[in-house]
Amino acid sequence: MSTTTNTKWNPSLYDNKHDFVFKFGEDLVHLLDPKPGERILDLGCGTGYLTNLIASTCAEVIGMDNSQEMIAKAKAEYPNLDFQFLSATDFQFSEPFDAIFSNAVLHWVLEKEKAIACIYKNLKPGGRFVMEMGGKDNVKRIVDAIKRVLAKHGFTKEAAMDIWYFPSVGEYTSLLEAQGFRVTYAIHYDRDTVLKDNASGIKDWIKMFGSSFFKKANEQQTNEMLNEIQESLAKTNHKDGQWFADYKRLRVIAIK
Ligand code: BEZ
């Protein structure tokens, strides 16, 4: 859950209301297919749920994250595992890995070339990078609504901010190939995701993940804008009594 946008993470809220982030990641662990004895890095491990799942296959795992709060929670939850506070754009381990795994993190890393270079450097020759992140047009309806409402309320600078990086298959695999990776699998797929808490699903999602858009607004302005954003999404992001986020995922396997 590494970010370059100074988002302050609330690990308990993340685990309680937004656990779909790592529950969906279980499927990505199957794609990783960890083997006993392998040395694996979980890049952006958050509260450590998937790190622990990978460790249960007898692989040797290290979890790293750029949030002190997330690392503290992961260490408390899984005291037998190794978690380190590190940035995705600046890390170097003394021993390279058989695989680097990353779920729902790299869209926070705007310096993507730096992250890809670090990942490459920290893999053994033949090692694999298995990742999922937000792909092109991920949560586009939510992002468009946030920007429209911010601009309407005079927050034009914030409305122009790009806090996430959501690349297409072509764009991201080209970056990987430019670094020297051989891409063996890439898919961009839709995954509408039901948000917990019917009444304030969109508002809670934005509070958790998009709070930096509202740093310059006071509490009343923020609440007004969040209400307006959620209402504007009622036709497109509310179905069968539930709010959902219009996720689009990018999943890639690349070999060094
Ligand atoms: C995602 O997992 O796609 C995501 C999560 C939070 C903010 C933006 C995207």
XYZ file of N, CA and C and ligand atoms in Angstrom:
777
model
N 0.828 -1.202 0.000
C 0.000 0.000 0.000
C 0.862 1.251 0.000
N 1.898 1.182 -0.788
C 2.864 2.258 -0.821
C 2.326 3.442 -1.632
N 2.518 4.659 -1.192
C 1.991 5.784 -1.953
C 3.024 6.886 -2.104
N 2.830 7.712 -3.110
C 3.697 8.885 -3.229
C 2.861 10.147 -3.039
N 1.655 10.002 -2.469
C 0.767 11.151 -2.355
C 0.478 11.521 -0.895
N 1.326 11.063 0.006
C 1.202 11.400 1.425
C -0.137 11.016 2.024
N -0.772 9.987 1.522
C -2.016 9.530 2.119
C -1.703 8.928 3.483
N -2.460 9.346 4.517
C -2.306 8.765 5.850
C -3.234 7.574 5.933
N -2.696 6.414 6.218
C -3.531 5.225 6.207
C -4.099 4.925 7.583
N -5.368 4.465 7.569
C -5.984 3.989 8.795
C -6.116 2.471 8.647
N -5.167 1.700 9.214
C -5.131 0.266 8.951
C -6.384 -0.466 9.421
N -7.021 -0.022 10.508
C -8.211 -0.740 11.004
C -9.381 -0.542 10.060
N -9.547 0.712 9.598
C -10.619 1.004 8.647
C -10.398 0.224 7.351
N -9.144 0.155 6.957
C -8.757 -0.582 5.748
C -9.159 -2.057 5.887
N -8.839 -2.650 7.031
C -9.153 -4.069 7.250
C -10.655 -4.305 7.386
N -11.369 -3.364 8.031
C -12.786 -3.614 8.324
C -13.701 -3.339 7.146
N -13.502 -2.195 6.495
C -14.466 -1.808 5.455
C -13.963 -2.053 4.049
N -12.645 -2.175 3.881
C -12.099 -2.249 2.516
C -11.280 -3.521 2.326
N -11.695 -4.565 3.038
C -10.925 -5.813 2.982
C -10.998 -6.484 1.616
N -11.930 -5.997 0.738
C -11.989 -6.571 -0.609
C -10.653 -6.395 -1.325
N -9.882 -5.368 -0.939
C -8.606 -5.110 -1.626
C -7.716 -6.348 -1.548
N -7.587 -6.914 -0.327
C -6.701 -8.084 -0.249
C -7.448 -9.402 -0.442
N -8.808 -9.408 -0.227
C -9.559 -10.650 -0.481
C -9.502 -10.984 -1.978
N -9.655 -9.956 -2.836
C -9.527 -10.203 -4.282
C -8.100 -10.638 -4.617
N -7.152 -10.184 -3.795
C -5.744 -10.501 -4.044
C -5.426 -11.979 -3.867
N -6.304 -12.724 -3.195
C -6.054 -14.166 -2.998
C -5.896 -14.864 -4.345
N -6.704 -14.415 -5.303
C -6.654 -14.979 -6.641
C -5.290 -14.727 -7.301
N -4.724 -13.574 -6.992
C -3.408 -13.225 -7.552
C -2.312 -14.103 -6.938
N -2.505 -14.515 -5.684
C -1.535 -15.429 -5.054
C -1.544 -16.775 -5.796
N -2.721 -17.186 -6.285
C -2.767 -18.423 -7.081
C -1.945 -18.258 -8.357
N -2.036 -17.081 -8.955
C -1.264 -16.823 -10.175
C 0.243 -16.793 -9.864
N 0.594 -16.291 -8.698
C 2.002 -16.279 -8.259
C 2.520 -17.712 -8.108
N 1.642 -18.581 -7.594
C 1.967 -20.001 -7.408
C 3.277 -20.191 -6.639
N 3.327 -19.685 -5.398
C 4.580 -19.764 -4.632
C 4.954 -21.214 -4.307
N 6.246 -21.480 -4.356
C 6.733 -22.853 -4.108
C 7.542 -22.873 -2.813
N 7.525 -24.020 -2.111
C 8.338 -24.127 -0.894
C 9.794 -23.783 -1.201
N 10.383 -23.015 -0.302
C 11.805 -22.678 -0.463
C 12.048 -21.430 -1.300
N 11.039 -20.944 -1.985
C 11.252 -19.732 -2.787
C 11.360 -18.514 -1.879
N 12.127 -17.552 -2.349
C 12.265 -16.282 -1.619
C 11.412 -15.253 -2.366
N 10.418 -14.695 -1.642
C 9.425 -13.841 -2.312
C 9.277 -12.510 -1.576
N 9.134 -11.439 -2.354
C 8.884 -10.108 -1.778
C 7.445 -9.710 -2.060
N 6.719 -9.297 -1.017
C 5.370 -8.743 -1.186
C 5.513 -7.220 -1.135
N 5.466 -6.599 -2.312
C 5.716 -5.150 -2.428
C 4.399 -4.389 -2.186
N 4.356 -3.635 -1.106
C 3.124 -2.926 -0.739
C 2.199 -3.878 0.001
N 2.728 -4.445 1.088
C 2.028 -5.552 1.773
C 0.846 -5.088 2.615
N 0.699 -3.782 2.849
C -0.406 -3.309 3.685
C -0.378 -3.979 5.048
N -1.505 -4.509 5.490
C -1.579 -5.099 6.831
C -1.150 -6.576 6.854
N -0.625 -7.069 5.761
C 0.083 -8.355 5.788
C -0.733 -9.604 5.493
N -2.014 -9.432 5.138
C -2.879 -10.597 4.924
C -2.344 -11.511 3.811
N -1.969 -10.928 2.692
C -1.487 -11.753 1.571
C -0.057 -12.235 1.809
N 0.732 -11.454 2.534
C 2.091 -11.900 2.895
C 1.981 -13.203 3.673
N 1.037 -13.225 4.602
C 0.838 -14.414 5.424
C 0.345 -15.589 4.581
N -0.535 -15.281 3.626
C -1.037 -16.346 2.751
C 0.115 -16.944 1.925
N 0.987 -16.091 1.430
C 2.140 -16.579 0.652
C 3.058 -17.402 1.572
N 3.253 -16.916 2.794
C 4.136 -17.616 3.739
C 3.591 -19.008 4.076
N 2.268 -19.154 4.011
C 1.660 -20.448 4.378
C 2.000 -21.540 3.361
N 2.578 -21.151 2.215
C 2.991 -22.154 1.230
C 4.431 -22.594 1.477
N 4.993 -22.137 2.606
C 6.376 -22.449 2.991
C 7.399 -21.659 2.202
N 6.953 -20.650 1.493
C 7.935 -19.767 0.857
C 8.496 -18.839 1.933
N 9.694 -18.332 1.678
C 10.298 -17.347 2.594
C 9.876 -15.963 2.092
N 9.093 -15.239 2.898
C 8.500 -13.998 2.401
C 8.938 -12.795 3.224
N 9.160 -11.694 2.531
C 9.342 -10.404 3.208
C 8.225 -9.487 2.708
N 7.571 -8.778 3.621
C 6.562 -7.788 3.245
C 7.178 -6.405 3.390
N 6.988 -5.559 2.388
C 7.468 -4.168 2.523
C 6.340 -3.199 2.201
N 6.366 -2.051 2.867
C 5.333 -1.044 2.636
C 5.886 0.324 3.003
N 5.313 1.354 2.376
C 5.761 2.721 2.599
C 4.902 3.437 3.647
N 4.081 2.673 4.359
C 3.260 3.259 5.428
C 3.675 2.642 6.763
N 4.115 3.514 7.674
C 4.507 3.038 9.022
C 3.326 2.391 9.723
N 2.125 2.992 9.512
C 0.920 2.492 10.193
C 0.607 1.073 9.736
N 0.694 0.833 8.432
C 0.409 -0.494 7.894
C 1.442 -1.512 8.390
N 2.709 -1.122 8.385
C 3.771 -2.041 8.830
C 3.585 -2.390 10.313
N 3.222 -1.395 11.114
C 3.015 -1.657 12.550
C 1.886 -2.668 12.738
N 0.782 -2.512 11.982
C -0.344 -3.429 12.114
C 0.048 -4.827 11.618
N 0.782 -4.879 10.510
C 1.202 -6.177 9.961
C 2.089 -6.915 10.973
N 3.015 -6.187 11.605
C 3.921 -6.816 12.578
C 3.154 -7.332 13.786
N 2.151 -6.546 14.220
C 1.361 -6.962 15.383
C 0.522 -8.197 15.039
N 0.008 -8.235 13.830
C -0.881 -9.316 13.391
C -0.114 -10.618 13.119
N 1.067 -10.470 12.508
C 1.850 -11.652 12.091
C 3.280 -11.499 12.610
N 3.478 -11.688 13.933
C 4.788 -11.399 14.537
C 5.910 -12.301 14.030
N 5.572 -13.426 13.412
C 6.635 -14.329 12.938
C 7.150 -13.962 11.546
N 6.494 -13.016 10.912
C 6.907 -12.664 9.551
C 7.777 -11.412 9.552
N 8.534 -11.244 8.461
C 9.465 -10.115 8.318
C 8.778 -9.000 7.521
N 8.554 -7.851 8.166
C 7.950 -6.698 7.476
C 8.912 -5.515 7.557
N 9.076 -4.807 6.448
C 10.021 -3.687 6.442
C 9.378 -2.435 5.848
N 9.723 -1.314 6.457
C 9.220 -0.007 6.012
C 10.143 0.502 4.894
N 9.672 0.406 3.648
C 10.515 0.764 2.499
C 9.656 1.360 1.394
N 10.291 2.166 0.551
C 9.581 2.777 -0.574
C 9.757 1.937 -1.842
N 8.689 1.857 -2.637
C 8.711 1.076 -3.881
C 9.691 1.653 -4.899
N 10.079 2.911 -4.735
C 10.969 3.527 -5.724
C 12.425 3.564 -5.257
N 12.680 2.997 -4.079
C 14.041 3.059 -3.551
C 14.269 1.923 -2.557
N 14.478 0.717 -3.068
C 14.784 -0.392 -2.162
C 15.836 -1.304 -2.778
N 16.665 -1.876 -1.903
C 17.725 -2.782 -2.364
C 17.963 -3.834 -1.277
N 17.644 -5.071 -1.580
C 17.893 -6.153 -0.615
C 19.246 -6.788 -0.934
N 19.877 -7.370 0.110
C 21.207 -7.948 -0.113
C 21.117 -9.218 -0.961
N 19.995 -9.916 -0.871
C 19.807 -11.143 -1.668
C 18.630 -10.961 -2.613
N 18.766 -11.335 -3.875
C 17.639 -11.148 -4.808
C 16.531 -12.177 -4.577
N 15.366 -11.926 -5.180
C 14.173 -12.757 -4.951
C 13.873 -13.656 -6.164
N 13.196 -14.788 -5.864
C 12.677 -15.640 -6.949
C 11.449 -14.974 -7.572
N 10.694 -14.245 -6.742
C 9.488 -13.587 -7.260
C 9.212 -12.321 -6.462
N 8.698 -11.317 -7.160
C 8.179 -10.112 -6.487
C 6.703 -10.025 -6.837
N 5.891 -9.891 -5.778
C 4.439 -9.912 -5.878
C 3.939 -8.538 -5.461
N 2.908 -8.041 -6.151
C 2.360 -6.752 -5.728
C 0.877 -6.667 -6.071
N 0.057 -6.420 -5.075
C -1.390 -6.329 -5.299
C -1.919 -4.952 -4.918
N -2.577 -4.285 -5.875
C -3.321 -3.041 -5.618
C -2.469 -1.947 -4.980
N -1.257 -1.787 -5.483
C -0.322 -0.825 -4.890
C 0.296 0.108 -5.931
N 0.671 -0.462 -7.081
C 1.537 0.309 -7.985
C 0.829 1.491 -8.635
N -0.513 1.548 -8.554
C -1.191 2.753 -9.075
C -0.932 3.967 -8.165
N -0.403 3.730 -6.958
C -0.049 4.845 -6.073
C 1.335 5.398 -6.394
N 2.097 4.671 -7.187
C 3.505 5.018 -7.397
C 3.634 5.769 -8.723
N 3.693 7.084 -8.641
C 3.703 7.891 -9.861
C 5.069 7.831 -10.561
N 6.117 7.549 -9.787
C 7.455 7.378 -10.397
C 7.608 5.913 -10.806
N 6.815 5.534 -11.821
C 6.709 4.092 -12.151
C 8.000 3.516 -12.701
N 8.762 4.314 -13.470
C 10.018 3.774 -14.024
C 10.990 3.421 -12.893
N 11.030 4.269 -11.866
C 11.925 3.998 -10.726
C 11.529 2.708 -10.031
N 10.202 2.501 -9.848
C 9.726 1.278 -9.182
C 10.082 0.060 -10.021
N 9.854 0.145 -11.333
C 10.140 -0.993 -12.212
C 11.647 -1.316 -12.182
N 12.484 -0.283 -12.144
C 13.938 -0.507 -12.086
C 14.319 -1.224 -10.786
N 13.715 -0.815 -9.664
C 14.009 -1.456 -8.368
C 13.548 -2.917 -8.383
N 12.371 -3.155 -8.947
C 11.830 -4.520 -8.995
C 12.780 -5.411 -9.799
N 13.211 -4.905 -10.943
C 14.110 -5.668 -11.826
C 15.415 -5.988 -11.085
N 15.968 -4.969 -10.460
C 17.266 -5.112 -9.767
C 17.199 -6.143 -8.635
N 16.046 -6.269 -8.013
C 15.917 -7.133 -6.837
C 15.422 -8.540 -7.166
N 15.324 -8.866 -8.469
C 14.942 -10.227 -8.881
C 16.177 -11.009 -9.315
N 16.133 -12.336 -9.105
C 17.170 -13.204 -9.689
C 16.948 -13.269 -11.196
N 17.960 -13.556 -12.004
C 17.717 -13.816 -13.419
C 16.701 -14.967 -13.534
N 15.684 -14.803 -14.349
C 14.618 -15.817 -14.455
C 13.519 -15.629 -13.419
N 13.720 -14.699 -12.492
C 12.705 -14.436 -11.461
C 11.474 -13.774 -12.060
N 10.347 -13.901 -11.370
C 9.083 -13.380 -11.938
C 8.514 -12.228 -11.119
N 7.881 -11.333 -11.838
C 7.148 -10.205 -11.229
C 5.671 -10.464 -11.524
N 4.886 -10.603 -10.453
C 3.461 -10.912 -10.614
C 2.685 -9.798 -9.933
N 1.906 -9.073 -10.698
C 1.266 -7.906 -10.083
C -0.143 -7.628 -10.613
N -0.897 -6.929 -9.776
C -2.183 -6.374 -10.211
C -2.267 -4.944 -9.682
N -2.802 -4.066 -10.518
C -2.991 -2.660 -10.123
C -4.203 -2.122 -10.876
N -4.588 -0.893 -10.585
C -5.667 -0.279 -11.351
C -5.207 -0.052 -12.779
N -6.043 -0.440 -13.752
C -5.693 -0.257 -15.162
C -6.382 0.968 -15.739
N -6.109 1.230 -17.004
C -6.669 2.413 -17.683
C -8.173 2.544 -17.390
N -8.594 3.750 -17.070
C -9.999 4.079 -16.782
C -10.533 3.445 -15.500
N -9.625 3.002 -14.641
C -10.054 2.470 -13.342
C -10.836 3.547 -12.573
N -11.898 3.144 -11.916
C -12.781 4.032 -11.130
C -13.011 5.385 -11.826
N -13.154 5.330 -13.133
C -13.215 6.585 -13.916
C -14.438 7.422 -13.545
N -15.573 6.745 -13.323
C -16.779 7.526 -13.007
C -16.623 8.237 -11.664
N -15.965 7.571 -10.713
C -15.744 8.207 -9.404
C -14.755 9.369 -9.537
N -13.672 9.135 -10.259
C -12.654 10.193 -10.432
C -13.266 11.397 -11.149
N -14.031 11.134 -12.210
C -14.651 12.244 -12.955
C -15.589 13.045 -12.042
N -16.354 12.335 -11.216
C -17.300 13.023 -10.316
C -16.544 13.864 -9.283
N -15.463 13.311 -8.731
C -14.662 14.059 -7.746
C -14.163 15.360 -8.381
N -13.607 15.240 -9.580
C -12.996 16.404 -10.235
C -14.045 17.452 -10.617
N -15.189 16.953 -11.075
C -16.262 17.874 -11.479
C -16.742 18.682 -10.268
N -16.944 18.000 -9.151
C -17.480 18.673 -7.953
C -16.419 19.591 -7.330
N -15.154 19.141 -7.298
C -14.088 20.020 -6.776
C -14.028 21.319 -7.590
N -14.072 21.197 -8.912
C -13.991 22.391 -9.775
C -15.182 23.301 -9.532
N -16.356 22.706 -9.407
C -17.578 23.496 -9.176
C -17.486 24.302 -7.872
N -16.799 23.730 -6.871
C -16.675 24.409 -5.572
C -15.436 25.292 -5.498
N -14.760 25.491 -6.620
C -13.623 26.423 -6.660
C -12.277 25.790 -6.355
N -12.223 24.486 -6.157
C -10.938 23.832 -5.858
C -10.299 23.369 -7.179
N -9.942 24.339 -8.016
C -9.498 24.007 -9.383
C -8.136 23.298 -9.381
N -7.273 23.692 -8.455
C -5.941 23.055 -8.410
C -6.086 21.574 -8.041
N -6.928 21.326 -7.051
C -7.124 19.945 -6.603
C -7.818 19.121 -7.698
N -8.742 19.801 -8.429
C -9.469 19.104 -9.497
C -8.522 18.657 -10.611
N -7.385 19.337 -10.715
C -6.432 18.998 -11.792
C -5.388 17.974 -11.330
N -5.460 17.577 -10.062
C -4.438 16.658 -9.539
C -4.610 15.252 -10.095
N -3.477 14.595 -10.327
C -3.528 13.161 -10.648
C -2.827 12.436 -9.520
N -3.571 11.744 -8.700
C -2.929 11.085 -7.555
C -2.700 9.599 -7.812
N -3.269 9.074 -8.909
C -3.107 7.649 -9.236
C -2.608 7.488 -10.657
N -1.961 6.366 -10.902
C -1.453 6.025 -12.243
C -2.158 4.749 -12.697
N -3.013 4.867 -13.715
C -3.782 3.718 -14.209
C -3.431 3.471 -15.689
N -2.404 2.660 -15.956
C -1.951 2.489 -17.342
C -2.737 1.421 -18.112
N -2.626 1.503 -19.434
C -3.174 0.447 -20.294
C -2.168 -0.713 -20.328
N -2.602 -1.837 -20.901
C -1.691 -2.979 -21.082
C -0.470 -2.538 -21.893
N -0.741 -1.823 -23.014
C 0.353 -1.435 -23.908
C 1.374 -0.544 -23.209
N 0.844 0.411 -22.436
C 1.740 1.366 -21.778
C 2.620 0.663 -20.729
N 1.991 -0.141 -19.874
C 2.770 -0.719 -18.763
C 3.724 -1.810 -19.244
N 3.246 -2.642 -20.192
C 4.145 -3.711 -20.661
C 5.318 -3.104 -21.442
N 5.104 -1.969 -22.099
C 6.222 -1.310 -22.793
C 7.275 -0.833 -21.788
N 6.813 -0.303 -20.659
C 7.767 0.128 -19.624
C 8.559 -1.072 -19.099
N 7.844 -2.191 -18.906
C 8.526 -3.398 -18.399
C 9.549 -3.898 -19.421
N 9.149 -3.897 -20.690
C 10.073 -4.367 -21.739
C 11.270 -3.432 -21.866
N 11.027 -2.146 -21.733
C 12.138 -1.185 -21.817
C 13.159 -1.450 -20.709
N 12.688 -1.946 -19.582
C 13.587 -2.259 -18.463
C 14.338 -3.577 -18.692
N 13.809 -4.414 -19.593
C 14.480 -5.702 -19.853
C 13.627 -6.911 -19.518
N 12.417 -6.697 -19.016
C 11.517 -7.817 -18.692
C 10.970 -8.460 -19.964
N 10.625 -9.762 -19.863
C 9.856 -10.441 -20.909
C 8.452 -10.637 -20.338
N 7.456 -10.028 -20.970
C 6.087 -10.099 -20.443
C 5.417 -11.363 -20.983
N 4.961 -12.230 -20.075
C 4.375 -13.506 -20.522
C 2.866 -13.531 -20.366
N 2.315 -12.526 -19.665
C 0.865 -12.516 -19.426
C 0.444 -11.088 -19.103
N -0.640 -10.631 -19.738
C -1.155 -9.295 -19.397
C -2.638 -9.249 -19.723
N -3.423 -8.751 -18.794
C -4.878 -8.679 -19.002
C -5.419 -7.419 -18.330
N -6.419 -6.812 -18.977
C -7.084 -5.613 -18.450
C -8.557 -5.988 -18.350
N -9.103 -6.048 -17.152
C -10.474 -6.570 -17.017
C -11.326 -5.719 -16.071
N -12.637 -5.799 -16.271
C -13.586 -5.036 -15.437
C -13.873 -5.810 -14.154
N -13.913 -5.101 -13.044
C -14.289 -5.764 -11.791
C -15.096 -4.800 -10.910
N -16.359 -4.589 -11.309
C -17.227 -3.774 -10.451
C -17.173 -4.360 -9.040
N -16.978 -3.507 -8.044
C -16.745 -3.994 -6.681
C -17.737 -3.372 -5.713
N -18.528 -4.225 -5.079
C -19.531 -3.754 -4.117
C -18.820 -3.171 -2.901
N -19.286 -1.989 -2.455
C -18.674 -1.314 -1.314
C -19.509 -1.573 -0.066
N -18.823 -1.854 1.024
C -19.552 -2.128 2.268
C -20.231 -0.851 2.758
N -21.290 -1.004 3.494
C -22.065 0.103 4.070
C -22.909 0.776 2.992
N -24.148 0.361 2.898
C -25.028 0.822 1.835
C -25.199 2.325 1.771
N -25.307 2.946 2.954
C -25.676 4.359 2.966
C -24.557 5.256 2.447
N -23.319 4.922 2.733
C -22.238 5.867 2.413
C -21.065 5.193 1.699
N -21.379 4.218 0.868
C -20.328 3.433 0.210
C -19.316 4.256 -0.564
N -19.803 5.149 -1.434
C -18.883 5.954 -2.250
C -18.124 6.944 -1.366
N -18.849 7.552 -0.424
C -18.211 8.551 0.451
C -17.096 7.890 1.276
N -17.369 6.695 1.795
C -16.345 5.998 2.595
C -15.142 5.616 1.740
N -15.426 5.181 0.516
C -14.316 4.804 -0.378
C -13.421 6.017 -0.625
N -14.036 7.174 -0.892
C -13.242 8.380 -1.167
C -12.479 8.815 0.085
N -13.140 8.713 1.254
C -12.447 9.108 2.496
C -11.216 8.228 2.713
N -11.354 6.947 2.397
C -10.243 6.008 2.612
C -9.113 6.231 1.605
N -9.484 6.376 0.326
C -8.446 6.349 -0.712
C -8.180 7.710 -1.378
N -9.137 8.619 -1.328
C -8.982 9.855 -2.101
C -8.955 11.097 -1.238
N -8.547 10.956 0.024
C -8.639 12.099 0.942
C -7.720 13.246 0.514
N -6.641 12.939 -0.222
C -5.727 14.045 -0.578
C -6.359 15.045 -1.551
N -7.429 14.647 -2.237
C -8.140 15.613 -3.074
C -8.763 16.736 -2.228
N -9.015 16.446 -0.942
C -9.825 17.365 -0.115
C -9.003 18.062 0.978
N -7.667 17.991 0.847
C -6.773 18.549 1.890
C -7.013 20.024 2.141
N -7.394 20.779 1.121
C -7.546 22.232 1.281
C -8.970 22.612 1.709
N -9.877 21.652 1.743
C -11.278 21.950 2.108
C -11.476 21.711 3.603
N -12.350 22.523 4.226
C -12.641 22.251 5.636
C -13.678 21.122 5.733
N -14.014 20.746 6.973
C -14.856 19.559 7.149
C -16.231 19.728 6.494
N -16.785 20.930 6.673
C -18.125 21.158 6.110
C -18.099 21.130 4.579
N -17.102 21.783 4.015
C -16.975 21.774 2.541
C -16.769 20.352 2.031
N -15.926 19.596 2.749
C -15.648 18.216 2.330
C -16.932 17.399 2.356
N -17.683 17.509 3.451
C -18.918 16.721 3.554
C -19.910 17.091 2.466
N -20.027 18.389 2.217
C -20.944 18.844 1.142
C -20.541 18.232 -0.196
N -19.236 18.297 -0.479
C -18.766 17.789 -1.776
C -18.929 16.273 -1.857
N -18.653 15.579 -0.754
C -18.806 14.111 -0.782
C -20.263 13.724 -1.025
N -21.188 14.448 -0.377
C -22.616 14.161 -0.604
C -22.968 14.364 -2.066
N -22.475 15.472 -2.613
C -22.784 15.800 -4.003
C -22.196 14.749 -4.963
N -20.984 14.325 -4.664
C -20.329 13.316 -5.531
C -21.129 12.013 -5.481
N -21.471 11.587 -4.273
C -22.193 10.306 -4.158
C -23.546 10.391 -4.872
N -24.255 11.509 -4.644
C -25.568 11.653 -5.309
C -25.433 11.601 -6.824
N -24.372 12.222 -7.334
C -24.210 12.279 -8.796
C -23.910 10.899 -9.384
N -23.528 9.960 -8.523
C -23.188 8.622 -9.023
C -24.329 7.617 -8.840
N -25.459 8.118 -8.343
C -26.555 7.194 -8.006
C -27.046 6.401 -9.226
N -27.045 7.045 -10.389
C -27.563 6.356 -11.586
C -26.598 5.298 -12.109
N -25.306 5.548 -11.932
C -24.315 4.663 -12.566
C -23.643 3.695 -11.601
N -23.534 4.056 -10.321
C -22.747 3.233 -9.389
C -23.569 2.727 -8.206
N -24.871 2.590 -8.419
C -25.739 2.066 -7.364
C -26.691 1.076 -8.013
N -26.634 -0.176 -7.502
C -27.402 -1.229 -8.158
C -27.888 -2.189 -7.077
N -29.146 -2.621 -7.168
C -29.703 -3.591 -6.209
C -29.444 -3.173 -4.759
N -29.616 -1.870 -4.493
C -29.489 -1.382 -3.114
C -28.056 -1.255 -2.623
N -27.078 -1.392 -3.533
C -25.686 -1.322 -3.069
C -24.846 -0.404 -3.958
N -23.934 0.309 -3.310
C -22.967 1.110 -4.063
C -21.858 0.202 -4.559
N -21.329 0.521 -5.739
C -20.152 -0.213 -6.202
C -19.173 0.740 -6.880
N -17.911 0.339 -6.875
C -16.850 1.105 -7.548
C -16.543 0.430 -8.877
N -16.365 1.252 -9.914
C -16.148 0.729 -11.276
C -14.659 0.447 -11.510
N -14.189 -0.597 -10.803
C -12.777 -0.966 -10.918
C -12.465 -1.590 -12.282
N -11.268 -1.281 -12.788
C -10.714 -1.958 -13.967
C -9.289 -2.344 -13.604
N -9.001 -3.602 -13.691
C -7.706 -4.090 -13.185
C -6.730 -4.408 -14.305
N -5.464 -4.203 -14.020
C -4.391 -4.618 -14.920
C -3.583 -5.691 -14.185
N -3.447 -6.850 -14.814
C -2.729 -7.969 -14.206
C -1.608 -8.393 -15.142
N -0.412 -8.542 -14.615
C 0.759 -8.822 -15.465
C 1.687 -9.843 -14.812
N 2.255 -10.723 -15.644
C 3.413 -11.526 -15.212
C 4.575 -11.159 -16.149
N 5.720 -10.870 -15.552
C 6.902 -10.531 -16.362
C 8.122 -11.239 -15.771
N 8.993 -11.680 -16.661
C 10.164 -12.471 -16.242
C 11.442 -11.679 -16.494
N 12.361 -11.745 -15.523
C 13.677 -11.080 -15.701
C 14.583 -11.992 -16.523
C -7.455 0.208 -6.839
O -7.197 -0.787 -6.159
O -7.669 0.130 -8.050
C -7.509 1.550 -6.213
C -7.613 1.666 -4.872
C -7.643 2.895 -4.312
C -7.577 4.018 -5.084
C -7.497 3.893 -6.436
C -7.466 2.649 -7.008
